[in-house]
PDB file of C-alpha atoms in Angstrom:
ATOM      1  CA  MET A   1       3.881 -11.415  10.798  1.00 71.00           C
ATOM      2  CA  LYS A   2       4.896  -8.934  13.323  1.00 86.00           C
ATOM      3  CA  PRO A   3       1.824  -7.408  14.832  1.00 87.00           C
ATOM      4  CA  ILE A   4       3.822  -4.371  16.457  1.00 91.00           C
ATOM      5  CA  GLU A   5       5.218  -3.680  13.407  1.00 92.00           C
ATOM      6  CA  ILE A   6       1.862  -3.617  11.443  1.00 95.00           C
ATOM      7  CA  PHE A   7       0.041  -1.618  13.860  1.00 95.00           C
ATOM      8  CA  LYS A   8       2.944   0.947  13.623  1.00 95.00           C
ATOM      9  CA  ALA A   9       2.154   1.275  10.070  1.00 97.00           C
ATOM     10  CA  LEU A  10      -1.391   1.475  10.393  1.00 96.00           C
ATOM     11  CA  SER A  11      -1.177   4.006  12.962  1.00 97.00           C
ATOM     12  CA  ASN A  12      -0.657   6.588  10.455  1.00 97.00           C
ATOM     13  CA  GLU A  13      -3.727   8.225   8.347  1.00 96.00           C
ATOM     14  CA  THR A  14      -2.142   8.855   5.349  1.00 97.00           C
ATOM     15  CA  ARG A  15      -0.647   5.344   5.279  1.00 97.00           C
ATOM     16  CA  LEU A  16      -4.066   3.784   6.037  1.00 97.00           C
ATOM     17  CA  GLN A  17      -5.327   6.172   3.305  1.00 97.00           C
ATOM     18  CA  ILE A  18      -2.795   4.489   1.077  1.00 98.00           C
ATOM     19  CA  LEU A  19      -3.676   0.665   1.597  1.00 97.00           C
ATOM     20  CA  GLU A  20      -7.565   1.966   1.486  1.00 97.00           C
ATOM     21  CA  TRP A  21      -7.126   3.376  -2.090  1.00 97.00           C
ATOM     22  CA  LEU A  22      -4.814   0.220  -2.954  1.00 97.00           C
ATOM     23  CA  ARG A  23      -8.062  -2.158  -2.619  1.00 96.00           C
ATOM     24  CA  GLU A  24     -10.056  -0.843  -5.111  1.00 96.00           C
ATOM     25  CA  PRO A  25      -7.256   1.040  -7.267  1.00 96.00           C
ATOM     26  CA  GLU A  26      -8.795   1.021 -10.490  1.00 95.00           C
ATOM     27  CA  LYS A  27     -11.510   3.461  -8.628  1.00 95.00           C
ATOM     28  CA  HIS A  28      -8.392   6.073  -6.963  1.00 95.00           C
ATOM     29  CA  PHE A  29      -6.100   6.119  -9.724  1.00 95.00           C
ATOM     30  CA  SER A  30      -5.904   7.130 -13.387  1.00 92.00           C
ATOM     31  CA  PRO A  31      -4.875   4.217 -15.701  1.00 92.00           C
ATOM     32  CA  GLN A  32      -1.434   3.415 -16.350  1.00 91.00           C
ATOM     33  CA  GLU A  33       0.794   3.245 -19.142  1.00 85.00           C
ATOM     34  CA  VAL A  34       2.418  -0.161 -17.833  1.00 83.00           C
ATOM     35  CA  GLY A  35       0.331  -3.168 -17.178  1.00 80.00           C
ATOM     36  CA  ASP A  36      -2.737  -4.109 -14.787  1.00 84.00           C
ATOM     37  CA  PHE A  37      -3.344  -2.360 -11.230  1.00 89.00           C
ATOM     38  CA  ARG A  38      -3.992  -5.702  -9.663  1.00 84.00           C
ATOM     39  CA  GLU A  39      -0.958  -7.242 -11.400  1.00 88.00           C
ATOM     40  CA  ILE A  40       1.577  -4.574 -10.760  1.00 94.00           C
ATOM     41  CA  GLY A  41      -0.026  -2.096  -8.592  1.00 96.00           C
ATOM     42  CA  VAL A  42       0.200   1.676  -8.358  1.00 96.00           C
ATOM     43  CA  CYS A  43       3.355   3.451  -8.987  1.00 94.00           C
ATOM     44  CA  VAL A  44       4.837   5.813  -6.924  1.00 94.00           C
ATOM     45  CA  SER A  45       4.137   9.354  -9.137  1.00 92.00           C
ATOM     46  CA  GLN A  46       0.552   8.398  -8.458  1.00 94.00           C
ATOM     47  CA  PHE A  47       0.623   8.366  -4.873  1.00 95.00           C
ATOM     48  CA  HIS A  48       2.573  11.584  -4.974  1.00 91.00           C
ATOM     49  CA  GLN A  49      -0.086  12.947  -7.077  1.00 92.00           C
ATOM     50  CA  LYS A  50      -2.904  12.248  -5.427  1.00 94.00           C
ATOM     51  CA  LEU A  51      -1.741  12.995  -1.754  1.00 95.00           C
ATOM     52  CA  ASN A  52      -0.261  16.125  -2.981  1.00 90.00           C
ATOM     53  CA  ILE A  53       2.958  15.451  -0.454  1.00 92.00           C
ATOM     54  CA  THR A  54       6.604  15.077  -1.468  1.00 92.00           C
ATOM     55  CA  GLN A  55       7.584  11.801  -3.263  1.00 90.00           C
ATOM     56  CA  SER A  56      10.477  11.299  -0.903  1.00 93.00           C
ATOM     57  CA  THR A  57       7.594  10.963   2.118  1.00 96.00           C
ATOM     58  CA  VAL A  58       5.400   9.235  -0.157  1.00 96.00           C
ATOM     59  CA  SER A  59       8.317   6.824  -0.662  1.00 95.00           C
ATOM     60  CA  GLN A  60       9.060   6.219   2.979  1.00 97.00           C
ATOM     61  CA  TYR A  61       5.584   5.659   3.866  1.00 98.00           C
ATOM     62  CA  LEU A  62       5.229   2.998   1.322  1.00 98.00           C
ATOM     63  CA  SER A  63       8.668   1.503   2.587  1.00 97.00           C
ATOM     64  CA  ILE A  64       7.056   1.250   6.126  1.00 97.00           C
ATOM     65  CA  LEU A  65       3.638  -0.289   4.910  1.00 98.00           C
ATOM     66  CA  GLN A  66       5.981  -2.737   2.881  1.00 97.00           C
ATOM     67  CA  LYS A  67       8.226  -3.692   5.892  1.00 97.00           C
ATOM     68  CA  ALA A  68       5.120  -4.446   7.767  1.00 97.00           C
ATOM     69  CA  GLY A  69       4.532  -6.553   4.913  1.00 97.00           C
ATOM     70  CA  LEU A  70       1.311  -5.254   4.078  1.00 98.00           C
ATOM     71  CA  VAL A  71       2.362  -3.915   0.508  1.00 98.00           C
ATOM     72  CA  SER A  72       4.430  -5.443  -2.070  1.00 97.00           C
ATOM     73  CA  SER A  73       6.399  -3.737  -4.755  1.00 97.00           C
ATOM     74  CA  THR A  74       7.812  -4.011  -8.585  1.00 95.00           C
ATOM     75  CA  ARG A  75      10.259  -2.574 -10.312  1.00 95.00           C
ATOM     76  CA  ILE A  76       9.934  -1.760 -13.683  1.00 93.00           C
ATOM     77  CA  GLY A  77      12.356   0.475 -15.090  1.00 92.00           C
ATOM     78  CA  LYS A  78      12.629   3.778 -13.122  1.00 92.00           C
ATOM     79  CA  TRP A  79       9.352   2.910 -11.643  1.00 92.00           C
ATOM     80  CA  THR A  80       8.380   1.328  -8.712  1.00 94.00           C
ATOM     81  CA  TYR A  81       4.902   0.145  -8.616  1.00 96.00           C
ATOM     82  CA  TYR A  82       2.956  -0.823  -5.156  1.00 97.00           C
ATOM     83  CA  LYS A  83       0.166  -2.980  -4.188  1.00 97.00           C
ATOM     84  CA  ARG A  84      -1.681  -4.587  -1.413  1.00 97.00           C
ATOM     85  CA  ASN A  85      -0.499  -7.892   0.197  1.00 97.00           C
ATOM     86  CA  GLU A  86      -3.404  -9.561   0.482  1.00 96.00           C
ATOM     87  CA  GLU A  87      -2.483 -12.694   2.031  1.00 96.00           C
ATOM     88  CA  ASN A  88      -0.602 -11.103   4.958  1.00 95.00           C
ATOM     89  CA  ILE A  89      -4.138  -8.648   5.394  1.00 96.00           C
ATOM     90  CA  ARG A  90      -5.985 -11.851   5.998  1.00 95.00           C
ATOM     91  CA  GLN A  91      -3.463 -13.243   8.421  1.00 94.00           C
ATOM     92  CA  LEU A  92      -3.843  -9.769  10.287  1.00 93.00           C
ATOM     93  CA  ALA A  93      -7.559  -9.980  10.225  1.00 93.00           C
ATOM     94  CA  GLU A  94      -7.499 -13.676  11.422  1.00 94.00           C
ATOM     95  CA  PHE A  95      -4.848 -12.394  14.394  1.00 92.00           C
ATOM     96  CA  ILE A  96      -7.390  -9.725  15.597  1.00 92.00           C
ATOM     97  CA  ARG A  97     -10.259 -11.832  15.396  1.00 93.00           C
ATOM     98  CA  GLN A  98      -8.402 -14.840  17.262  1.00 93.00           C
ATOM     99  CA  ASP A  99      -6.112 -13.415  19.559  1.00 89.00           C
ATOM    100  CA  ILE A 100      -7.270 -10.093  20.586  1.00 87.00           C
TER     101      ILE A 100
END
């Protein structure tokens, strides 16, 4: 775990919002044709529609969250799906609780 990278990723309001939505994706996103939210994640196109920003910006935000270890991705065909990395988020919470 690289705390500095994680805190940088969390310093953007939109990226933080994405993580909040991914906590309970069924409440924040429309049903998808492919798989379950908890199993494969949420398609990039859903973030693009919900945030009303360019798909390249959404992809960049998700890439930053992934590099920080806060989300993981699954590629199915031409689509990429993202979900929270709950284990790393738990480790971050433990780091904050014990070390900060």
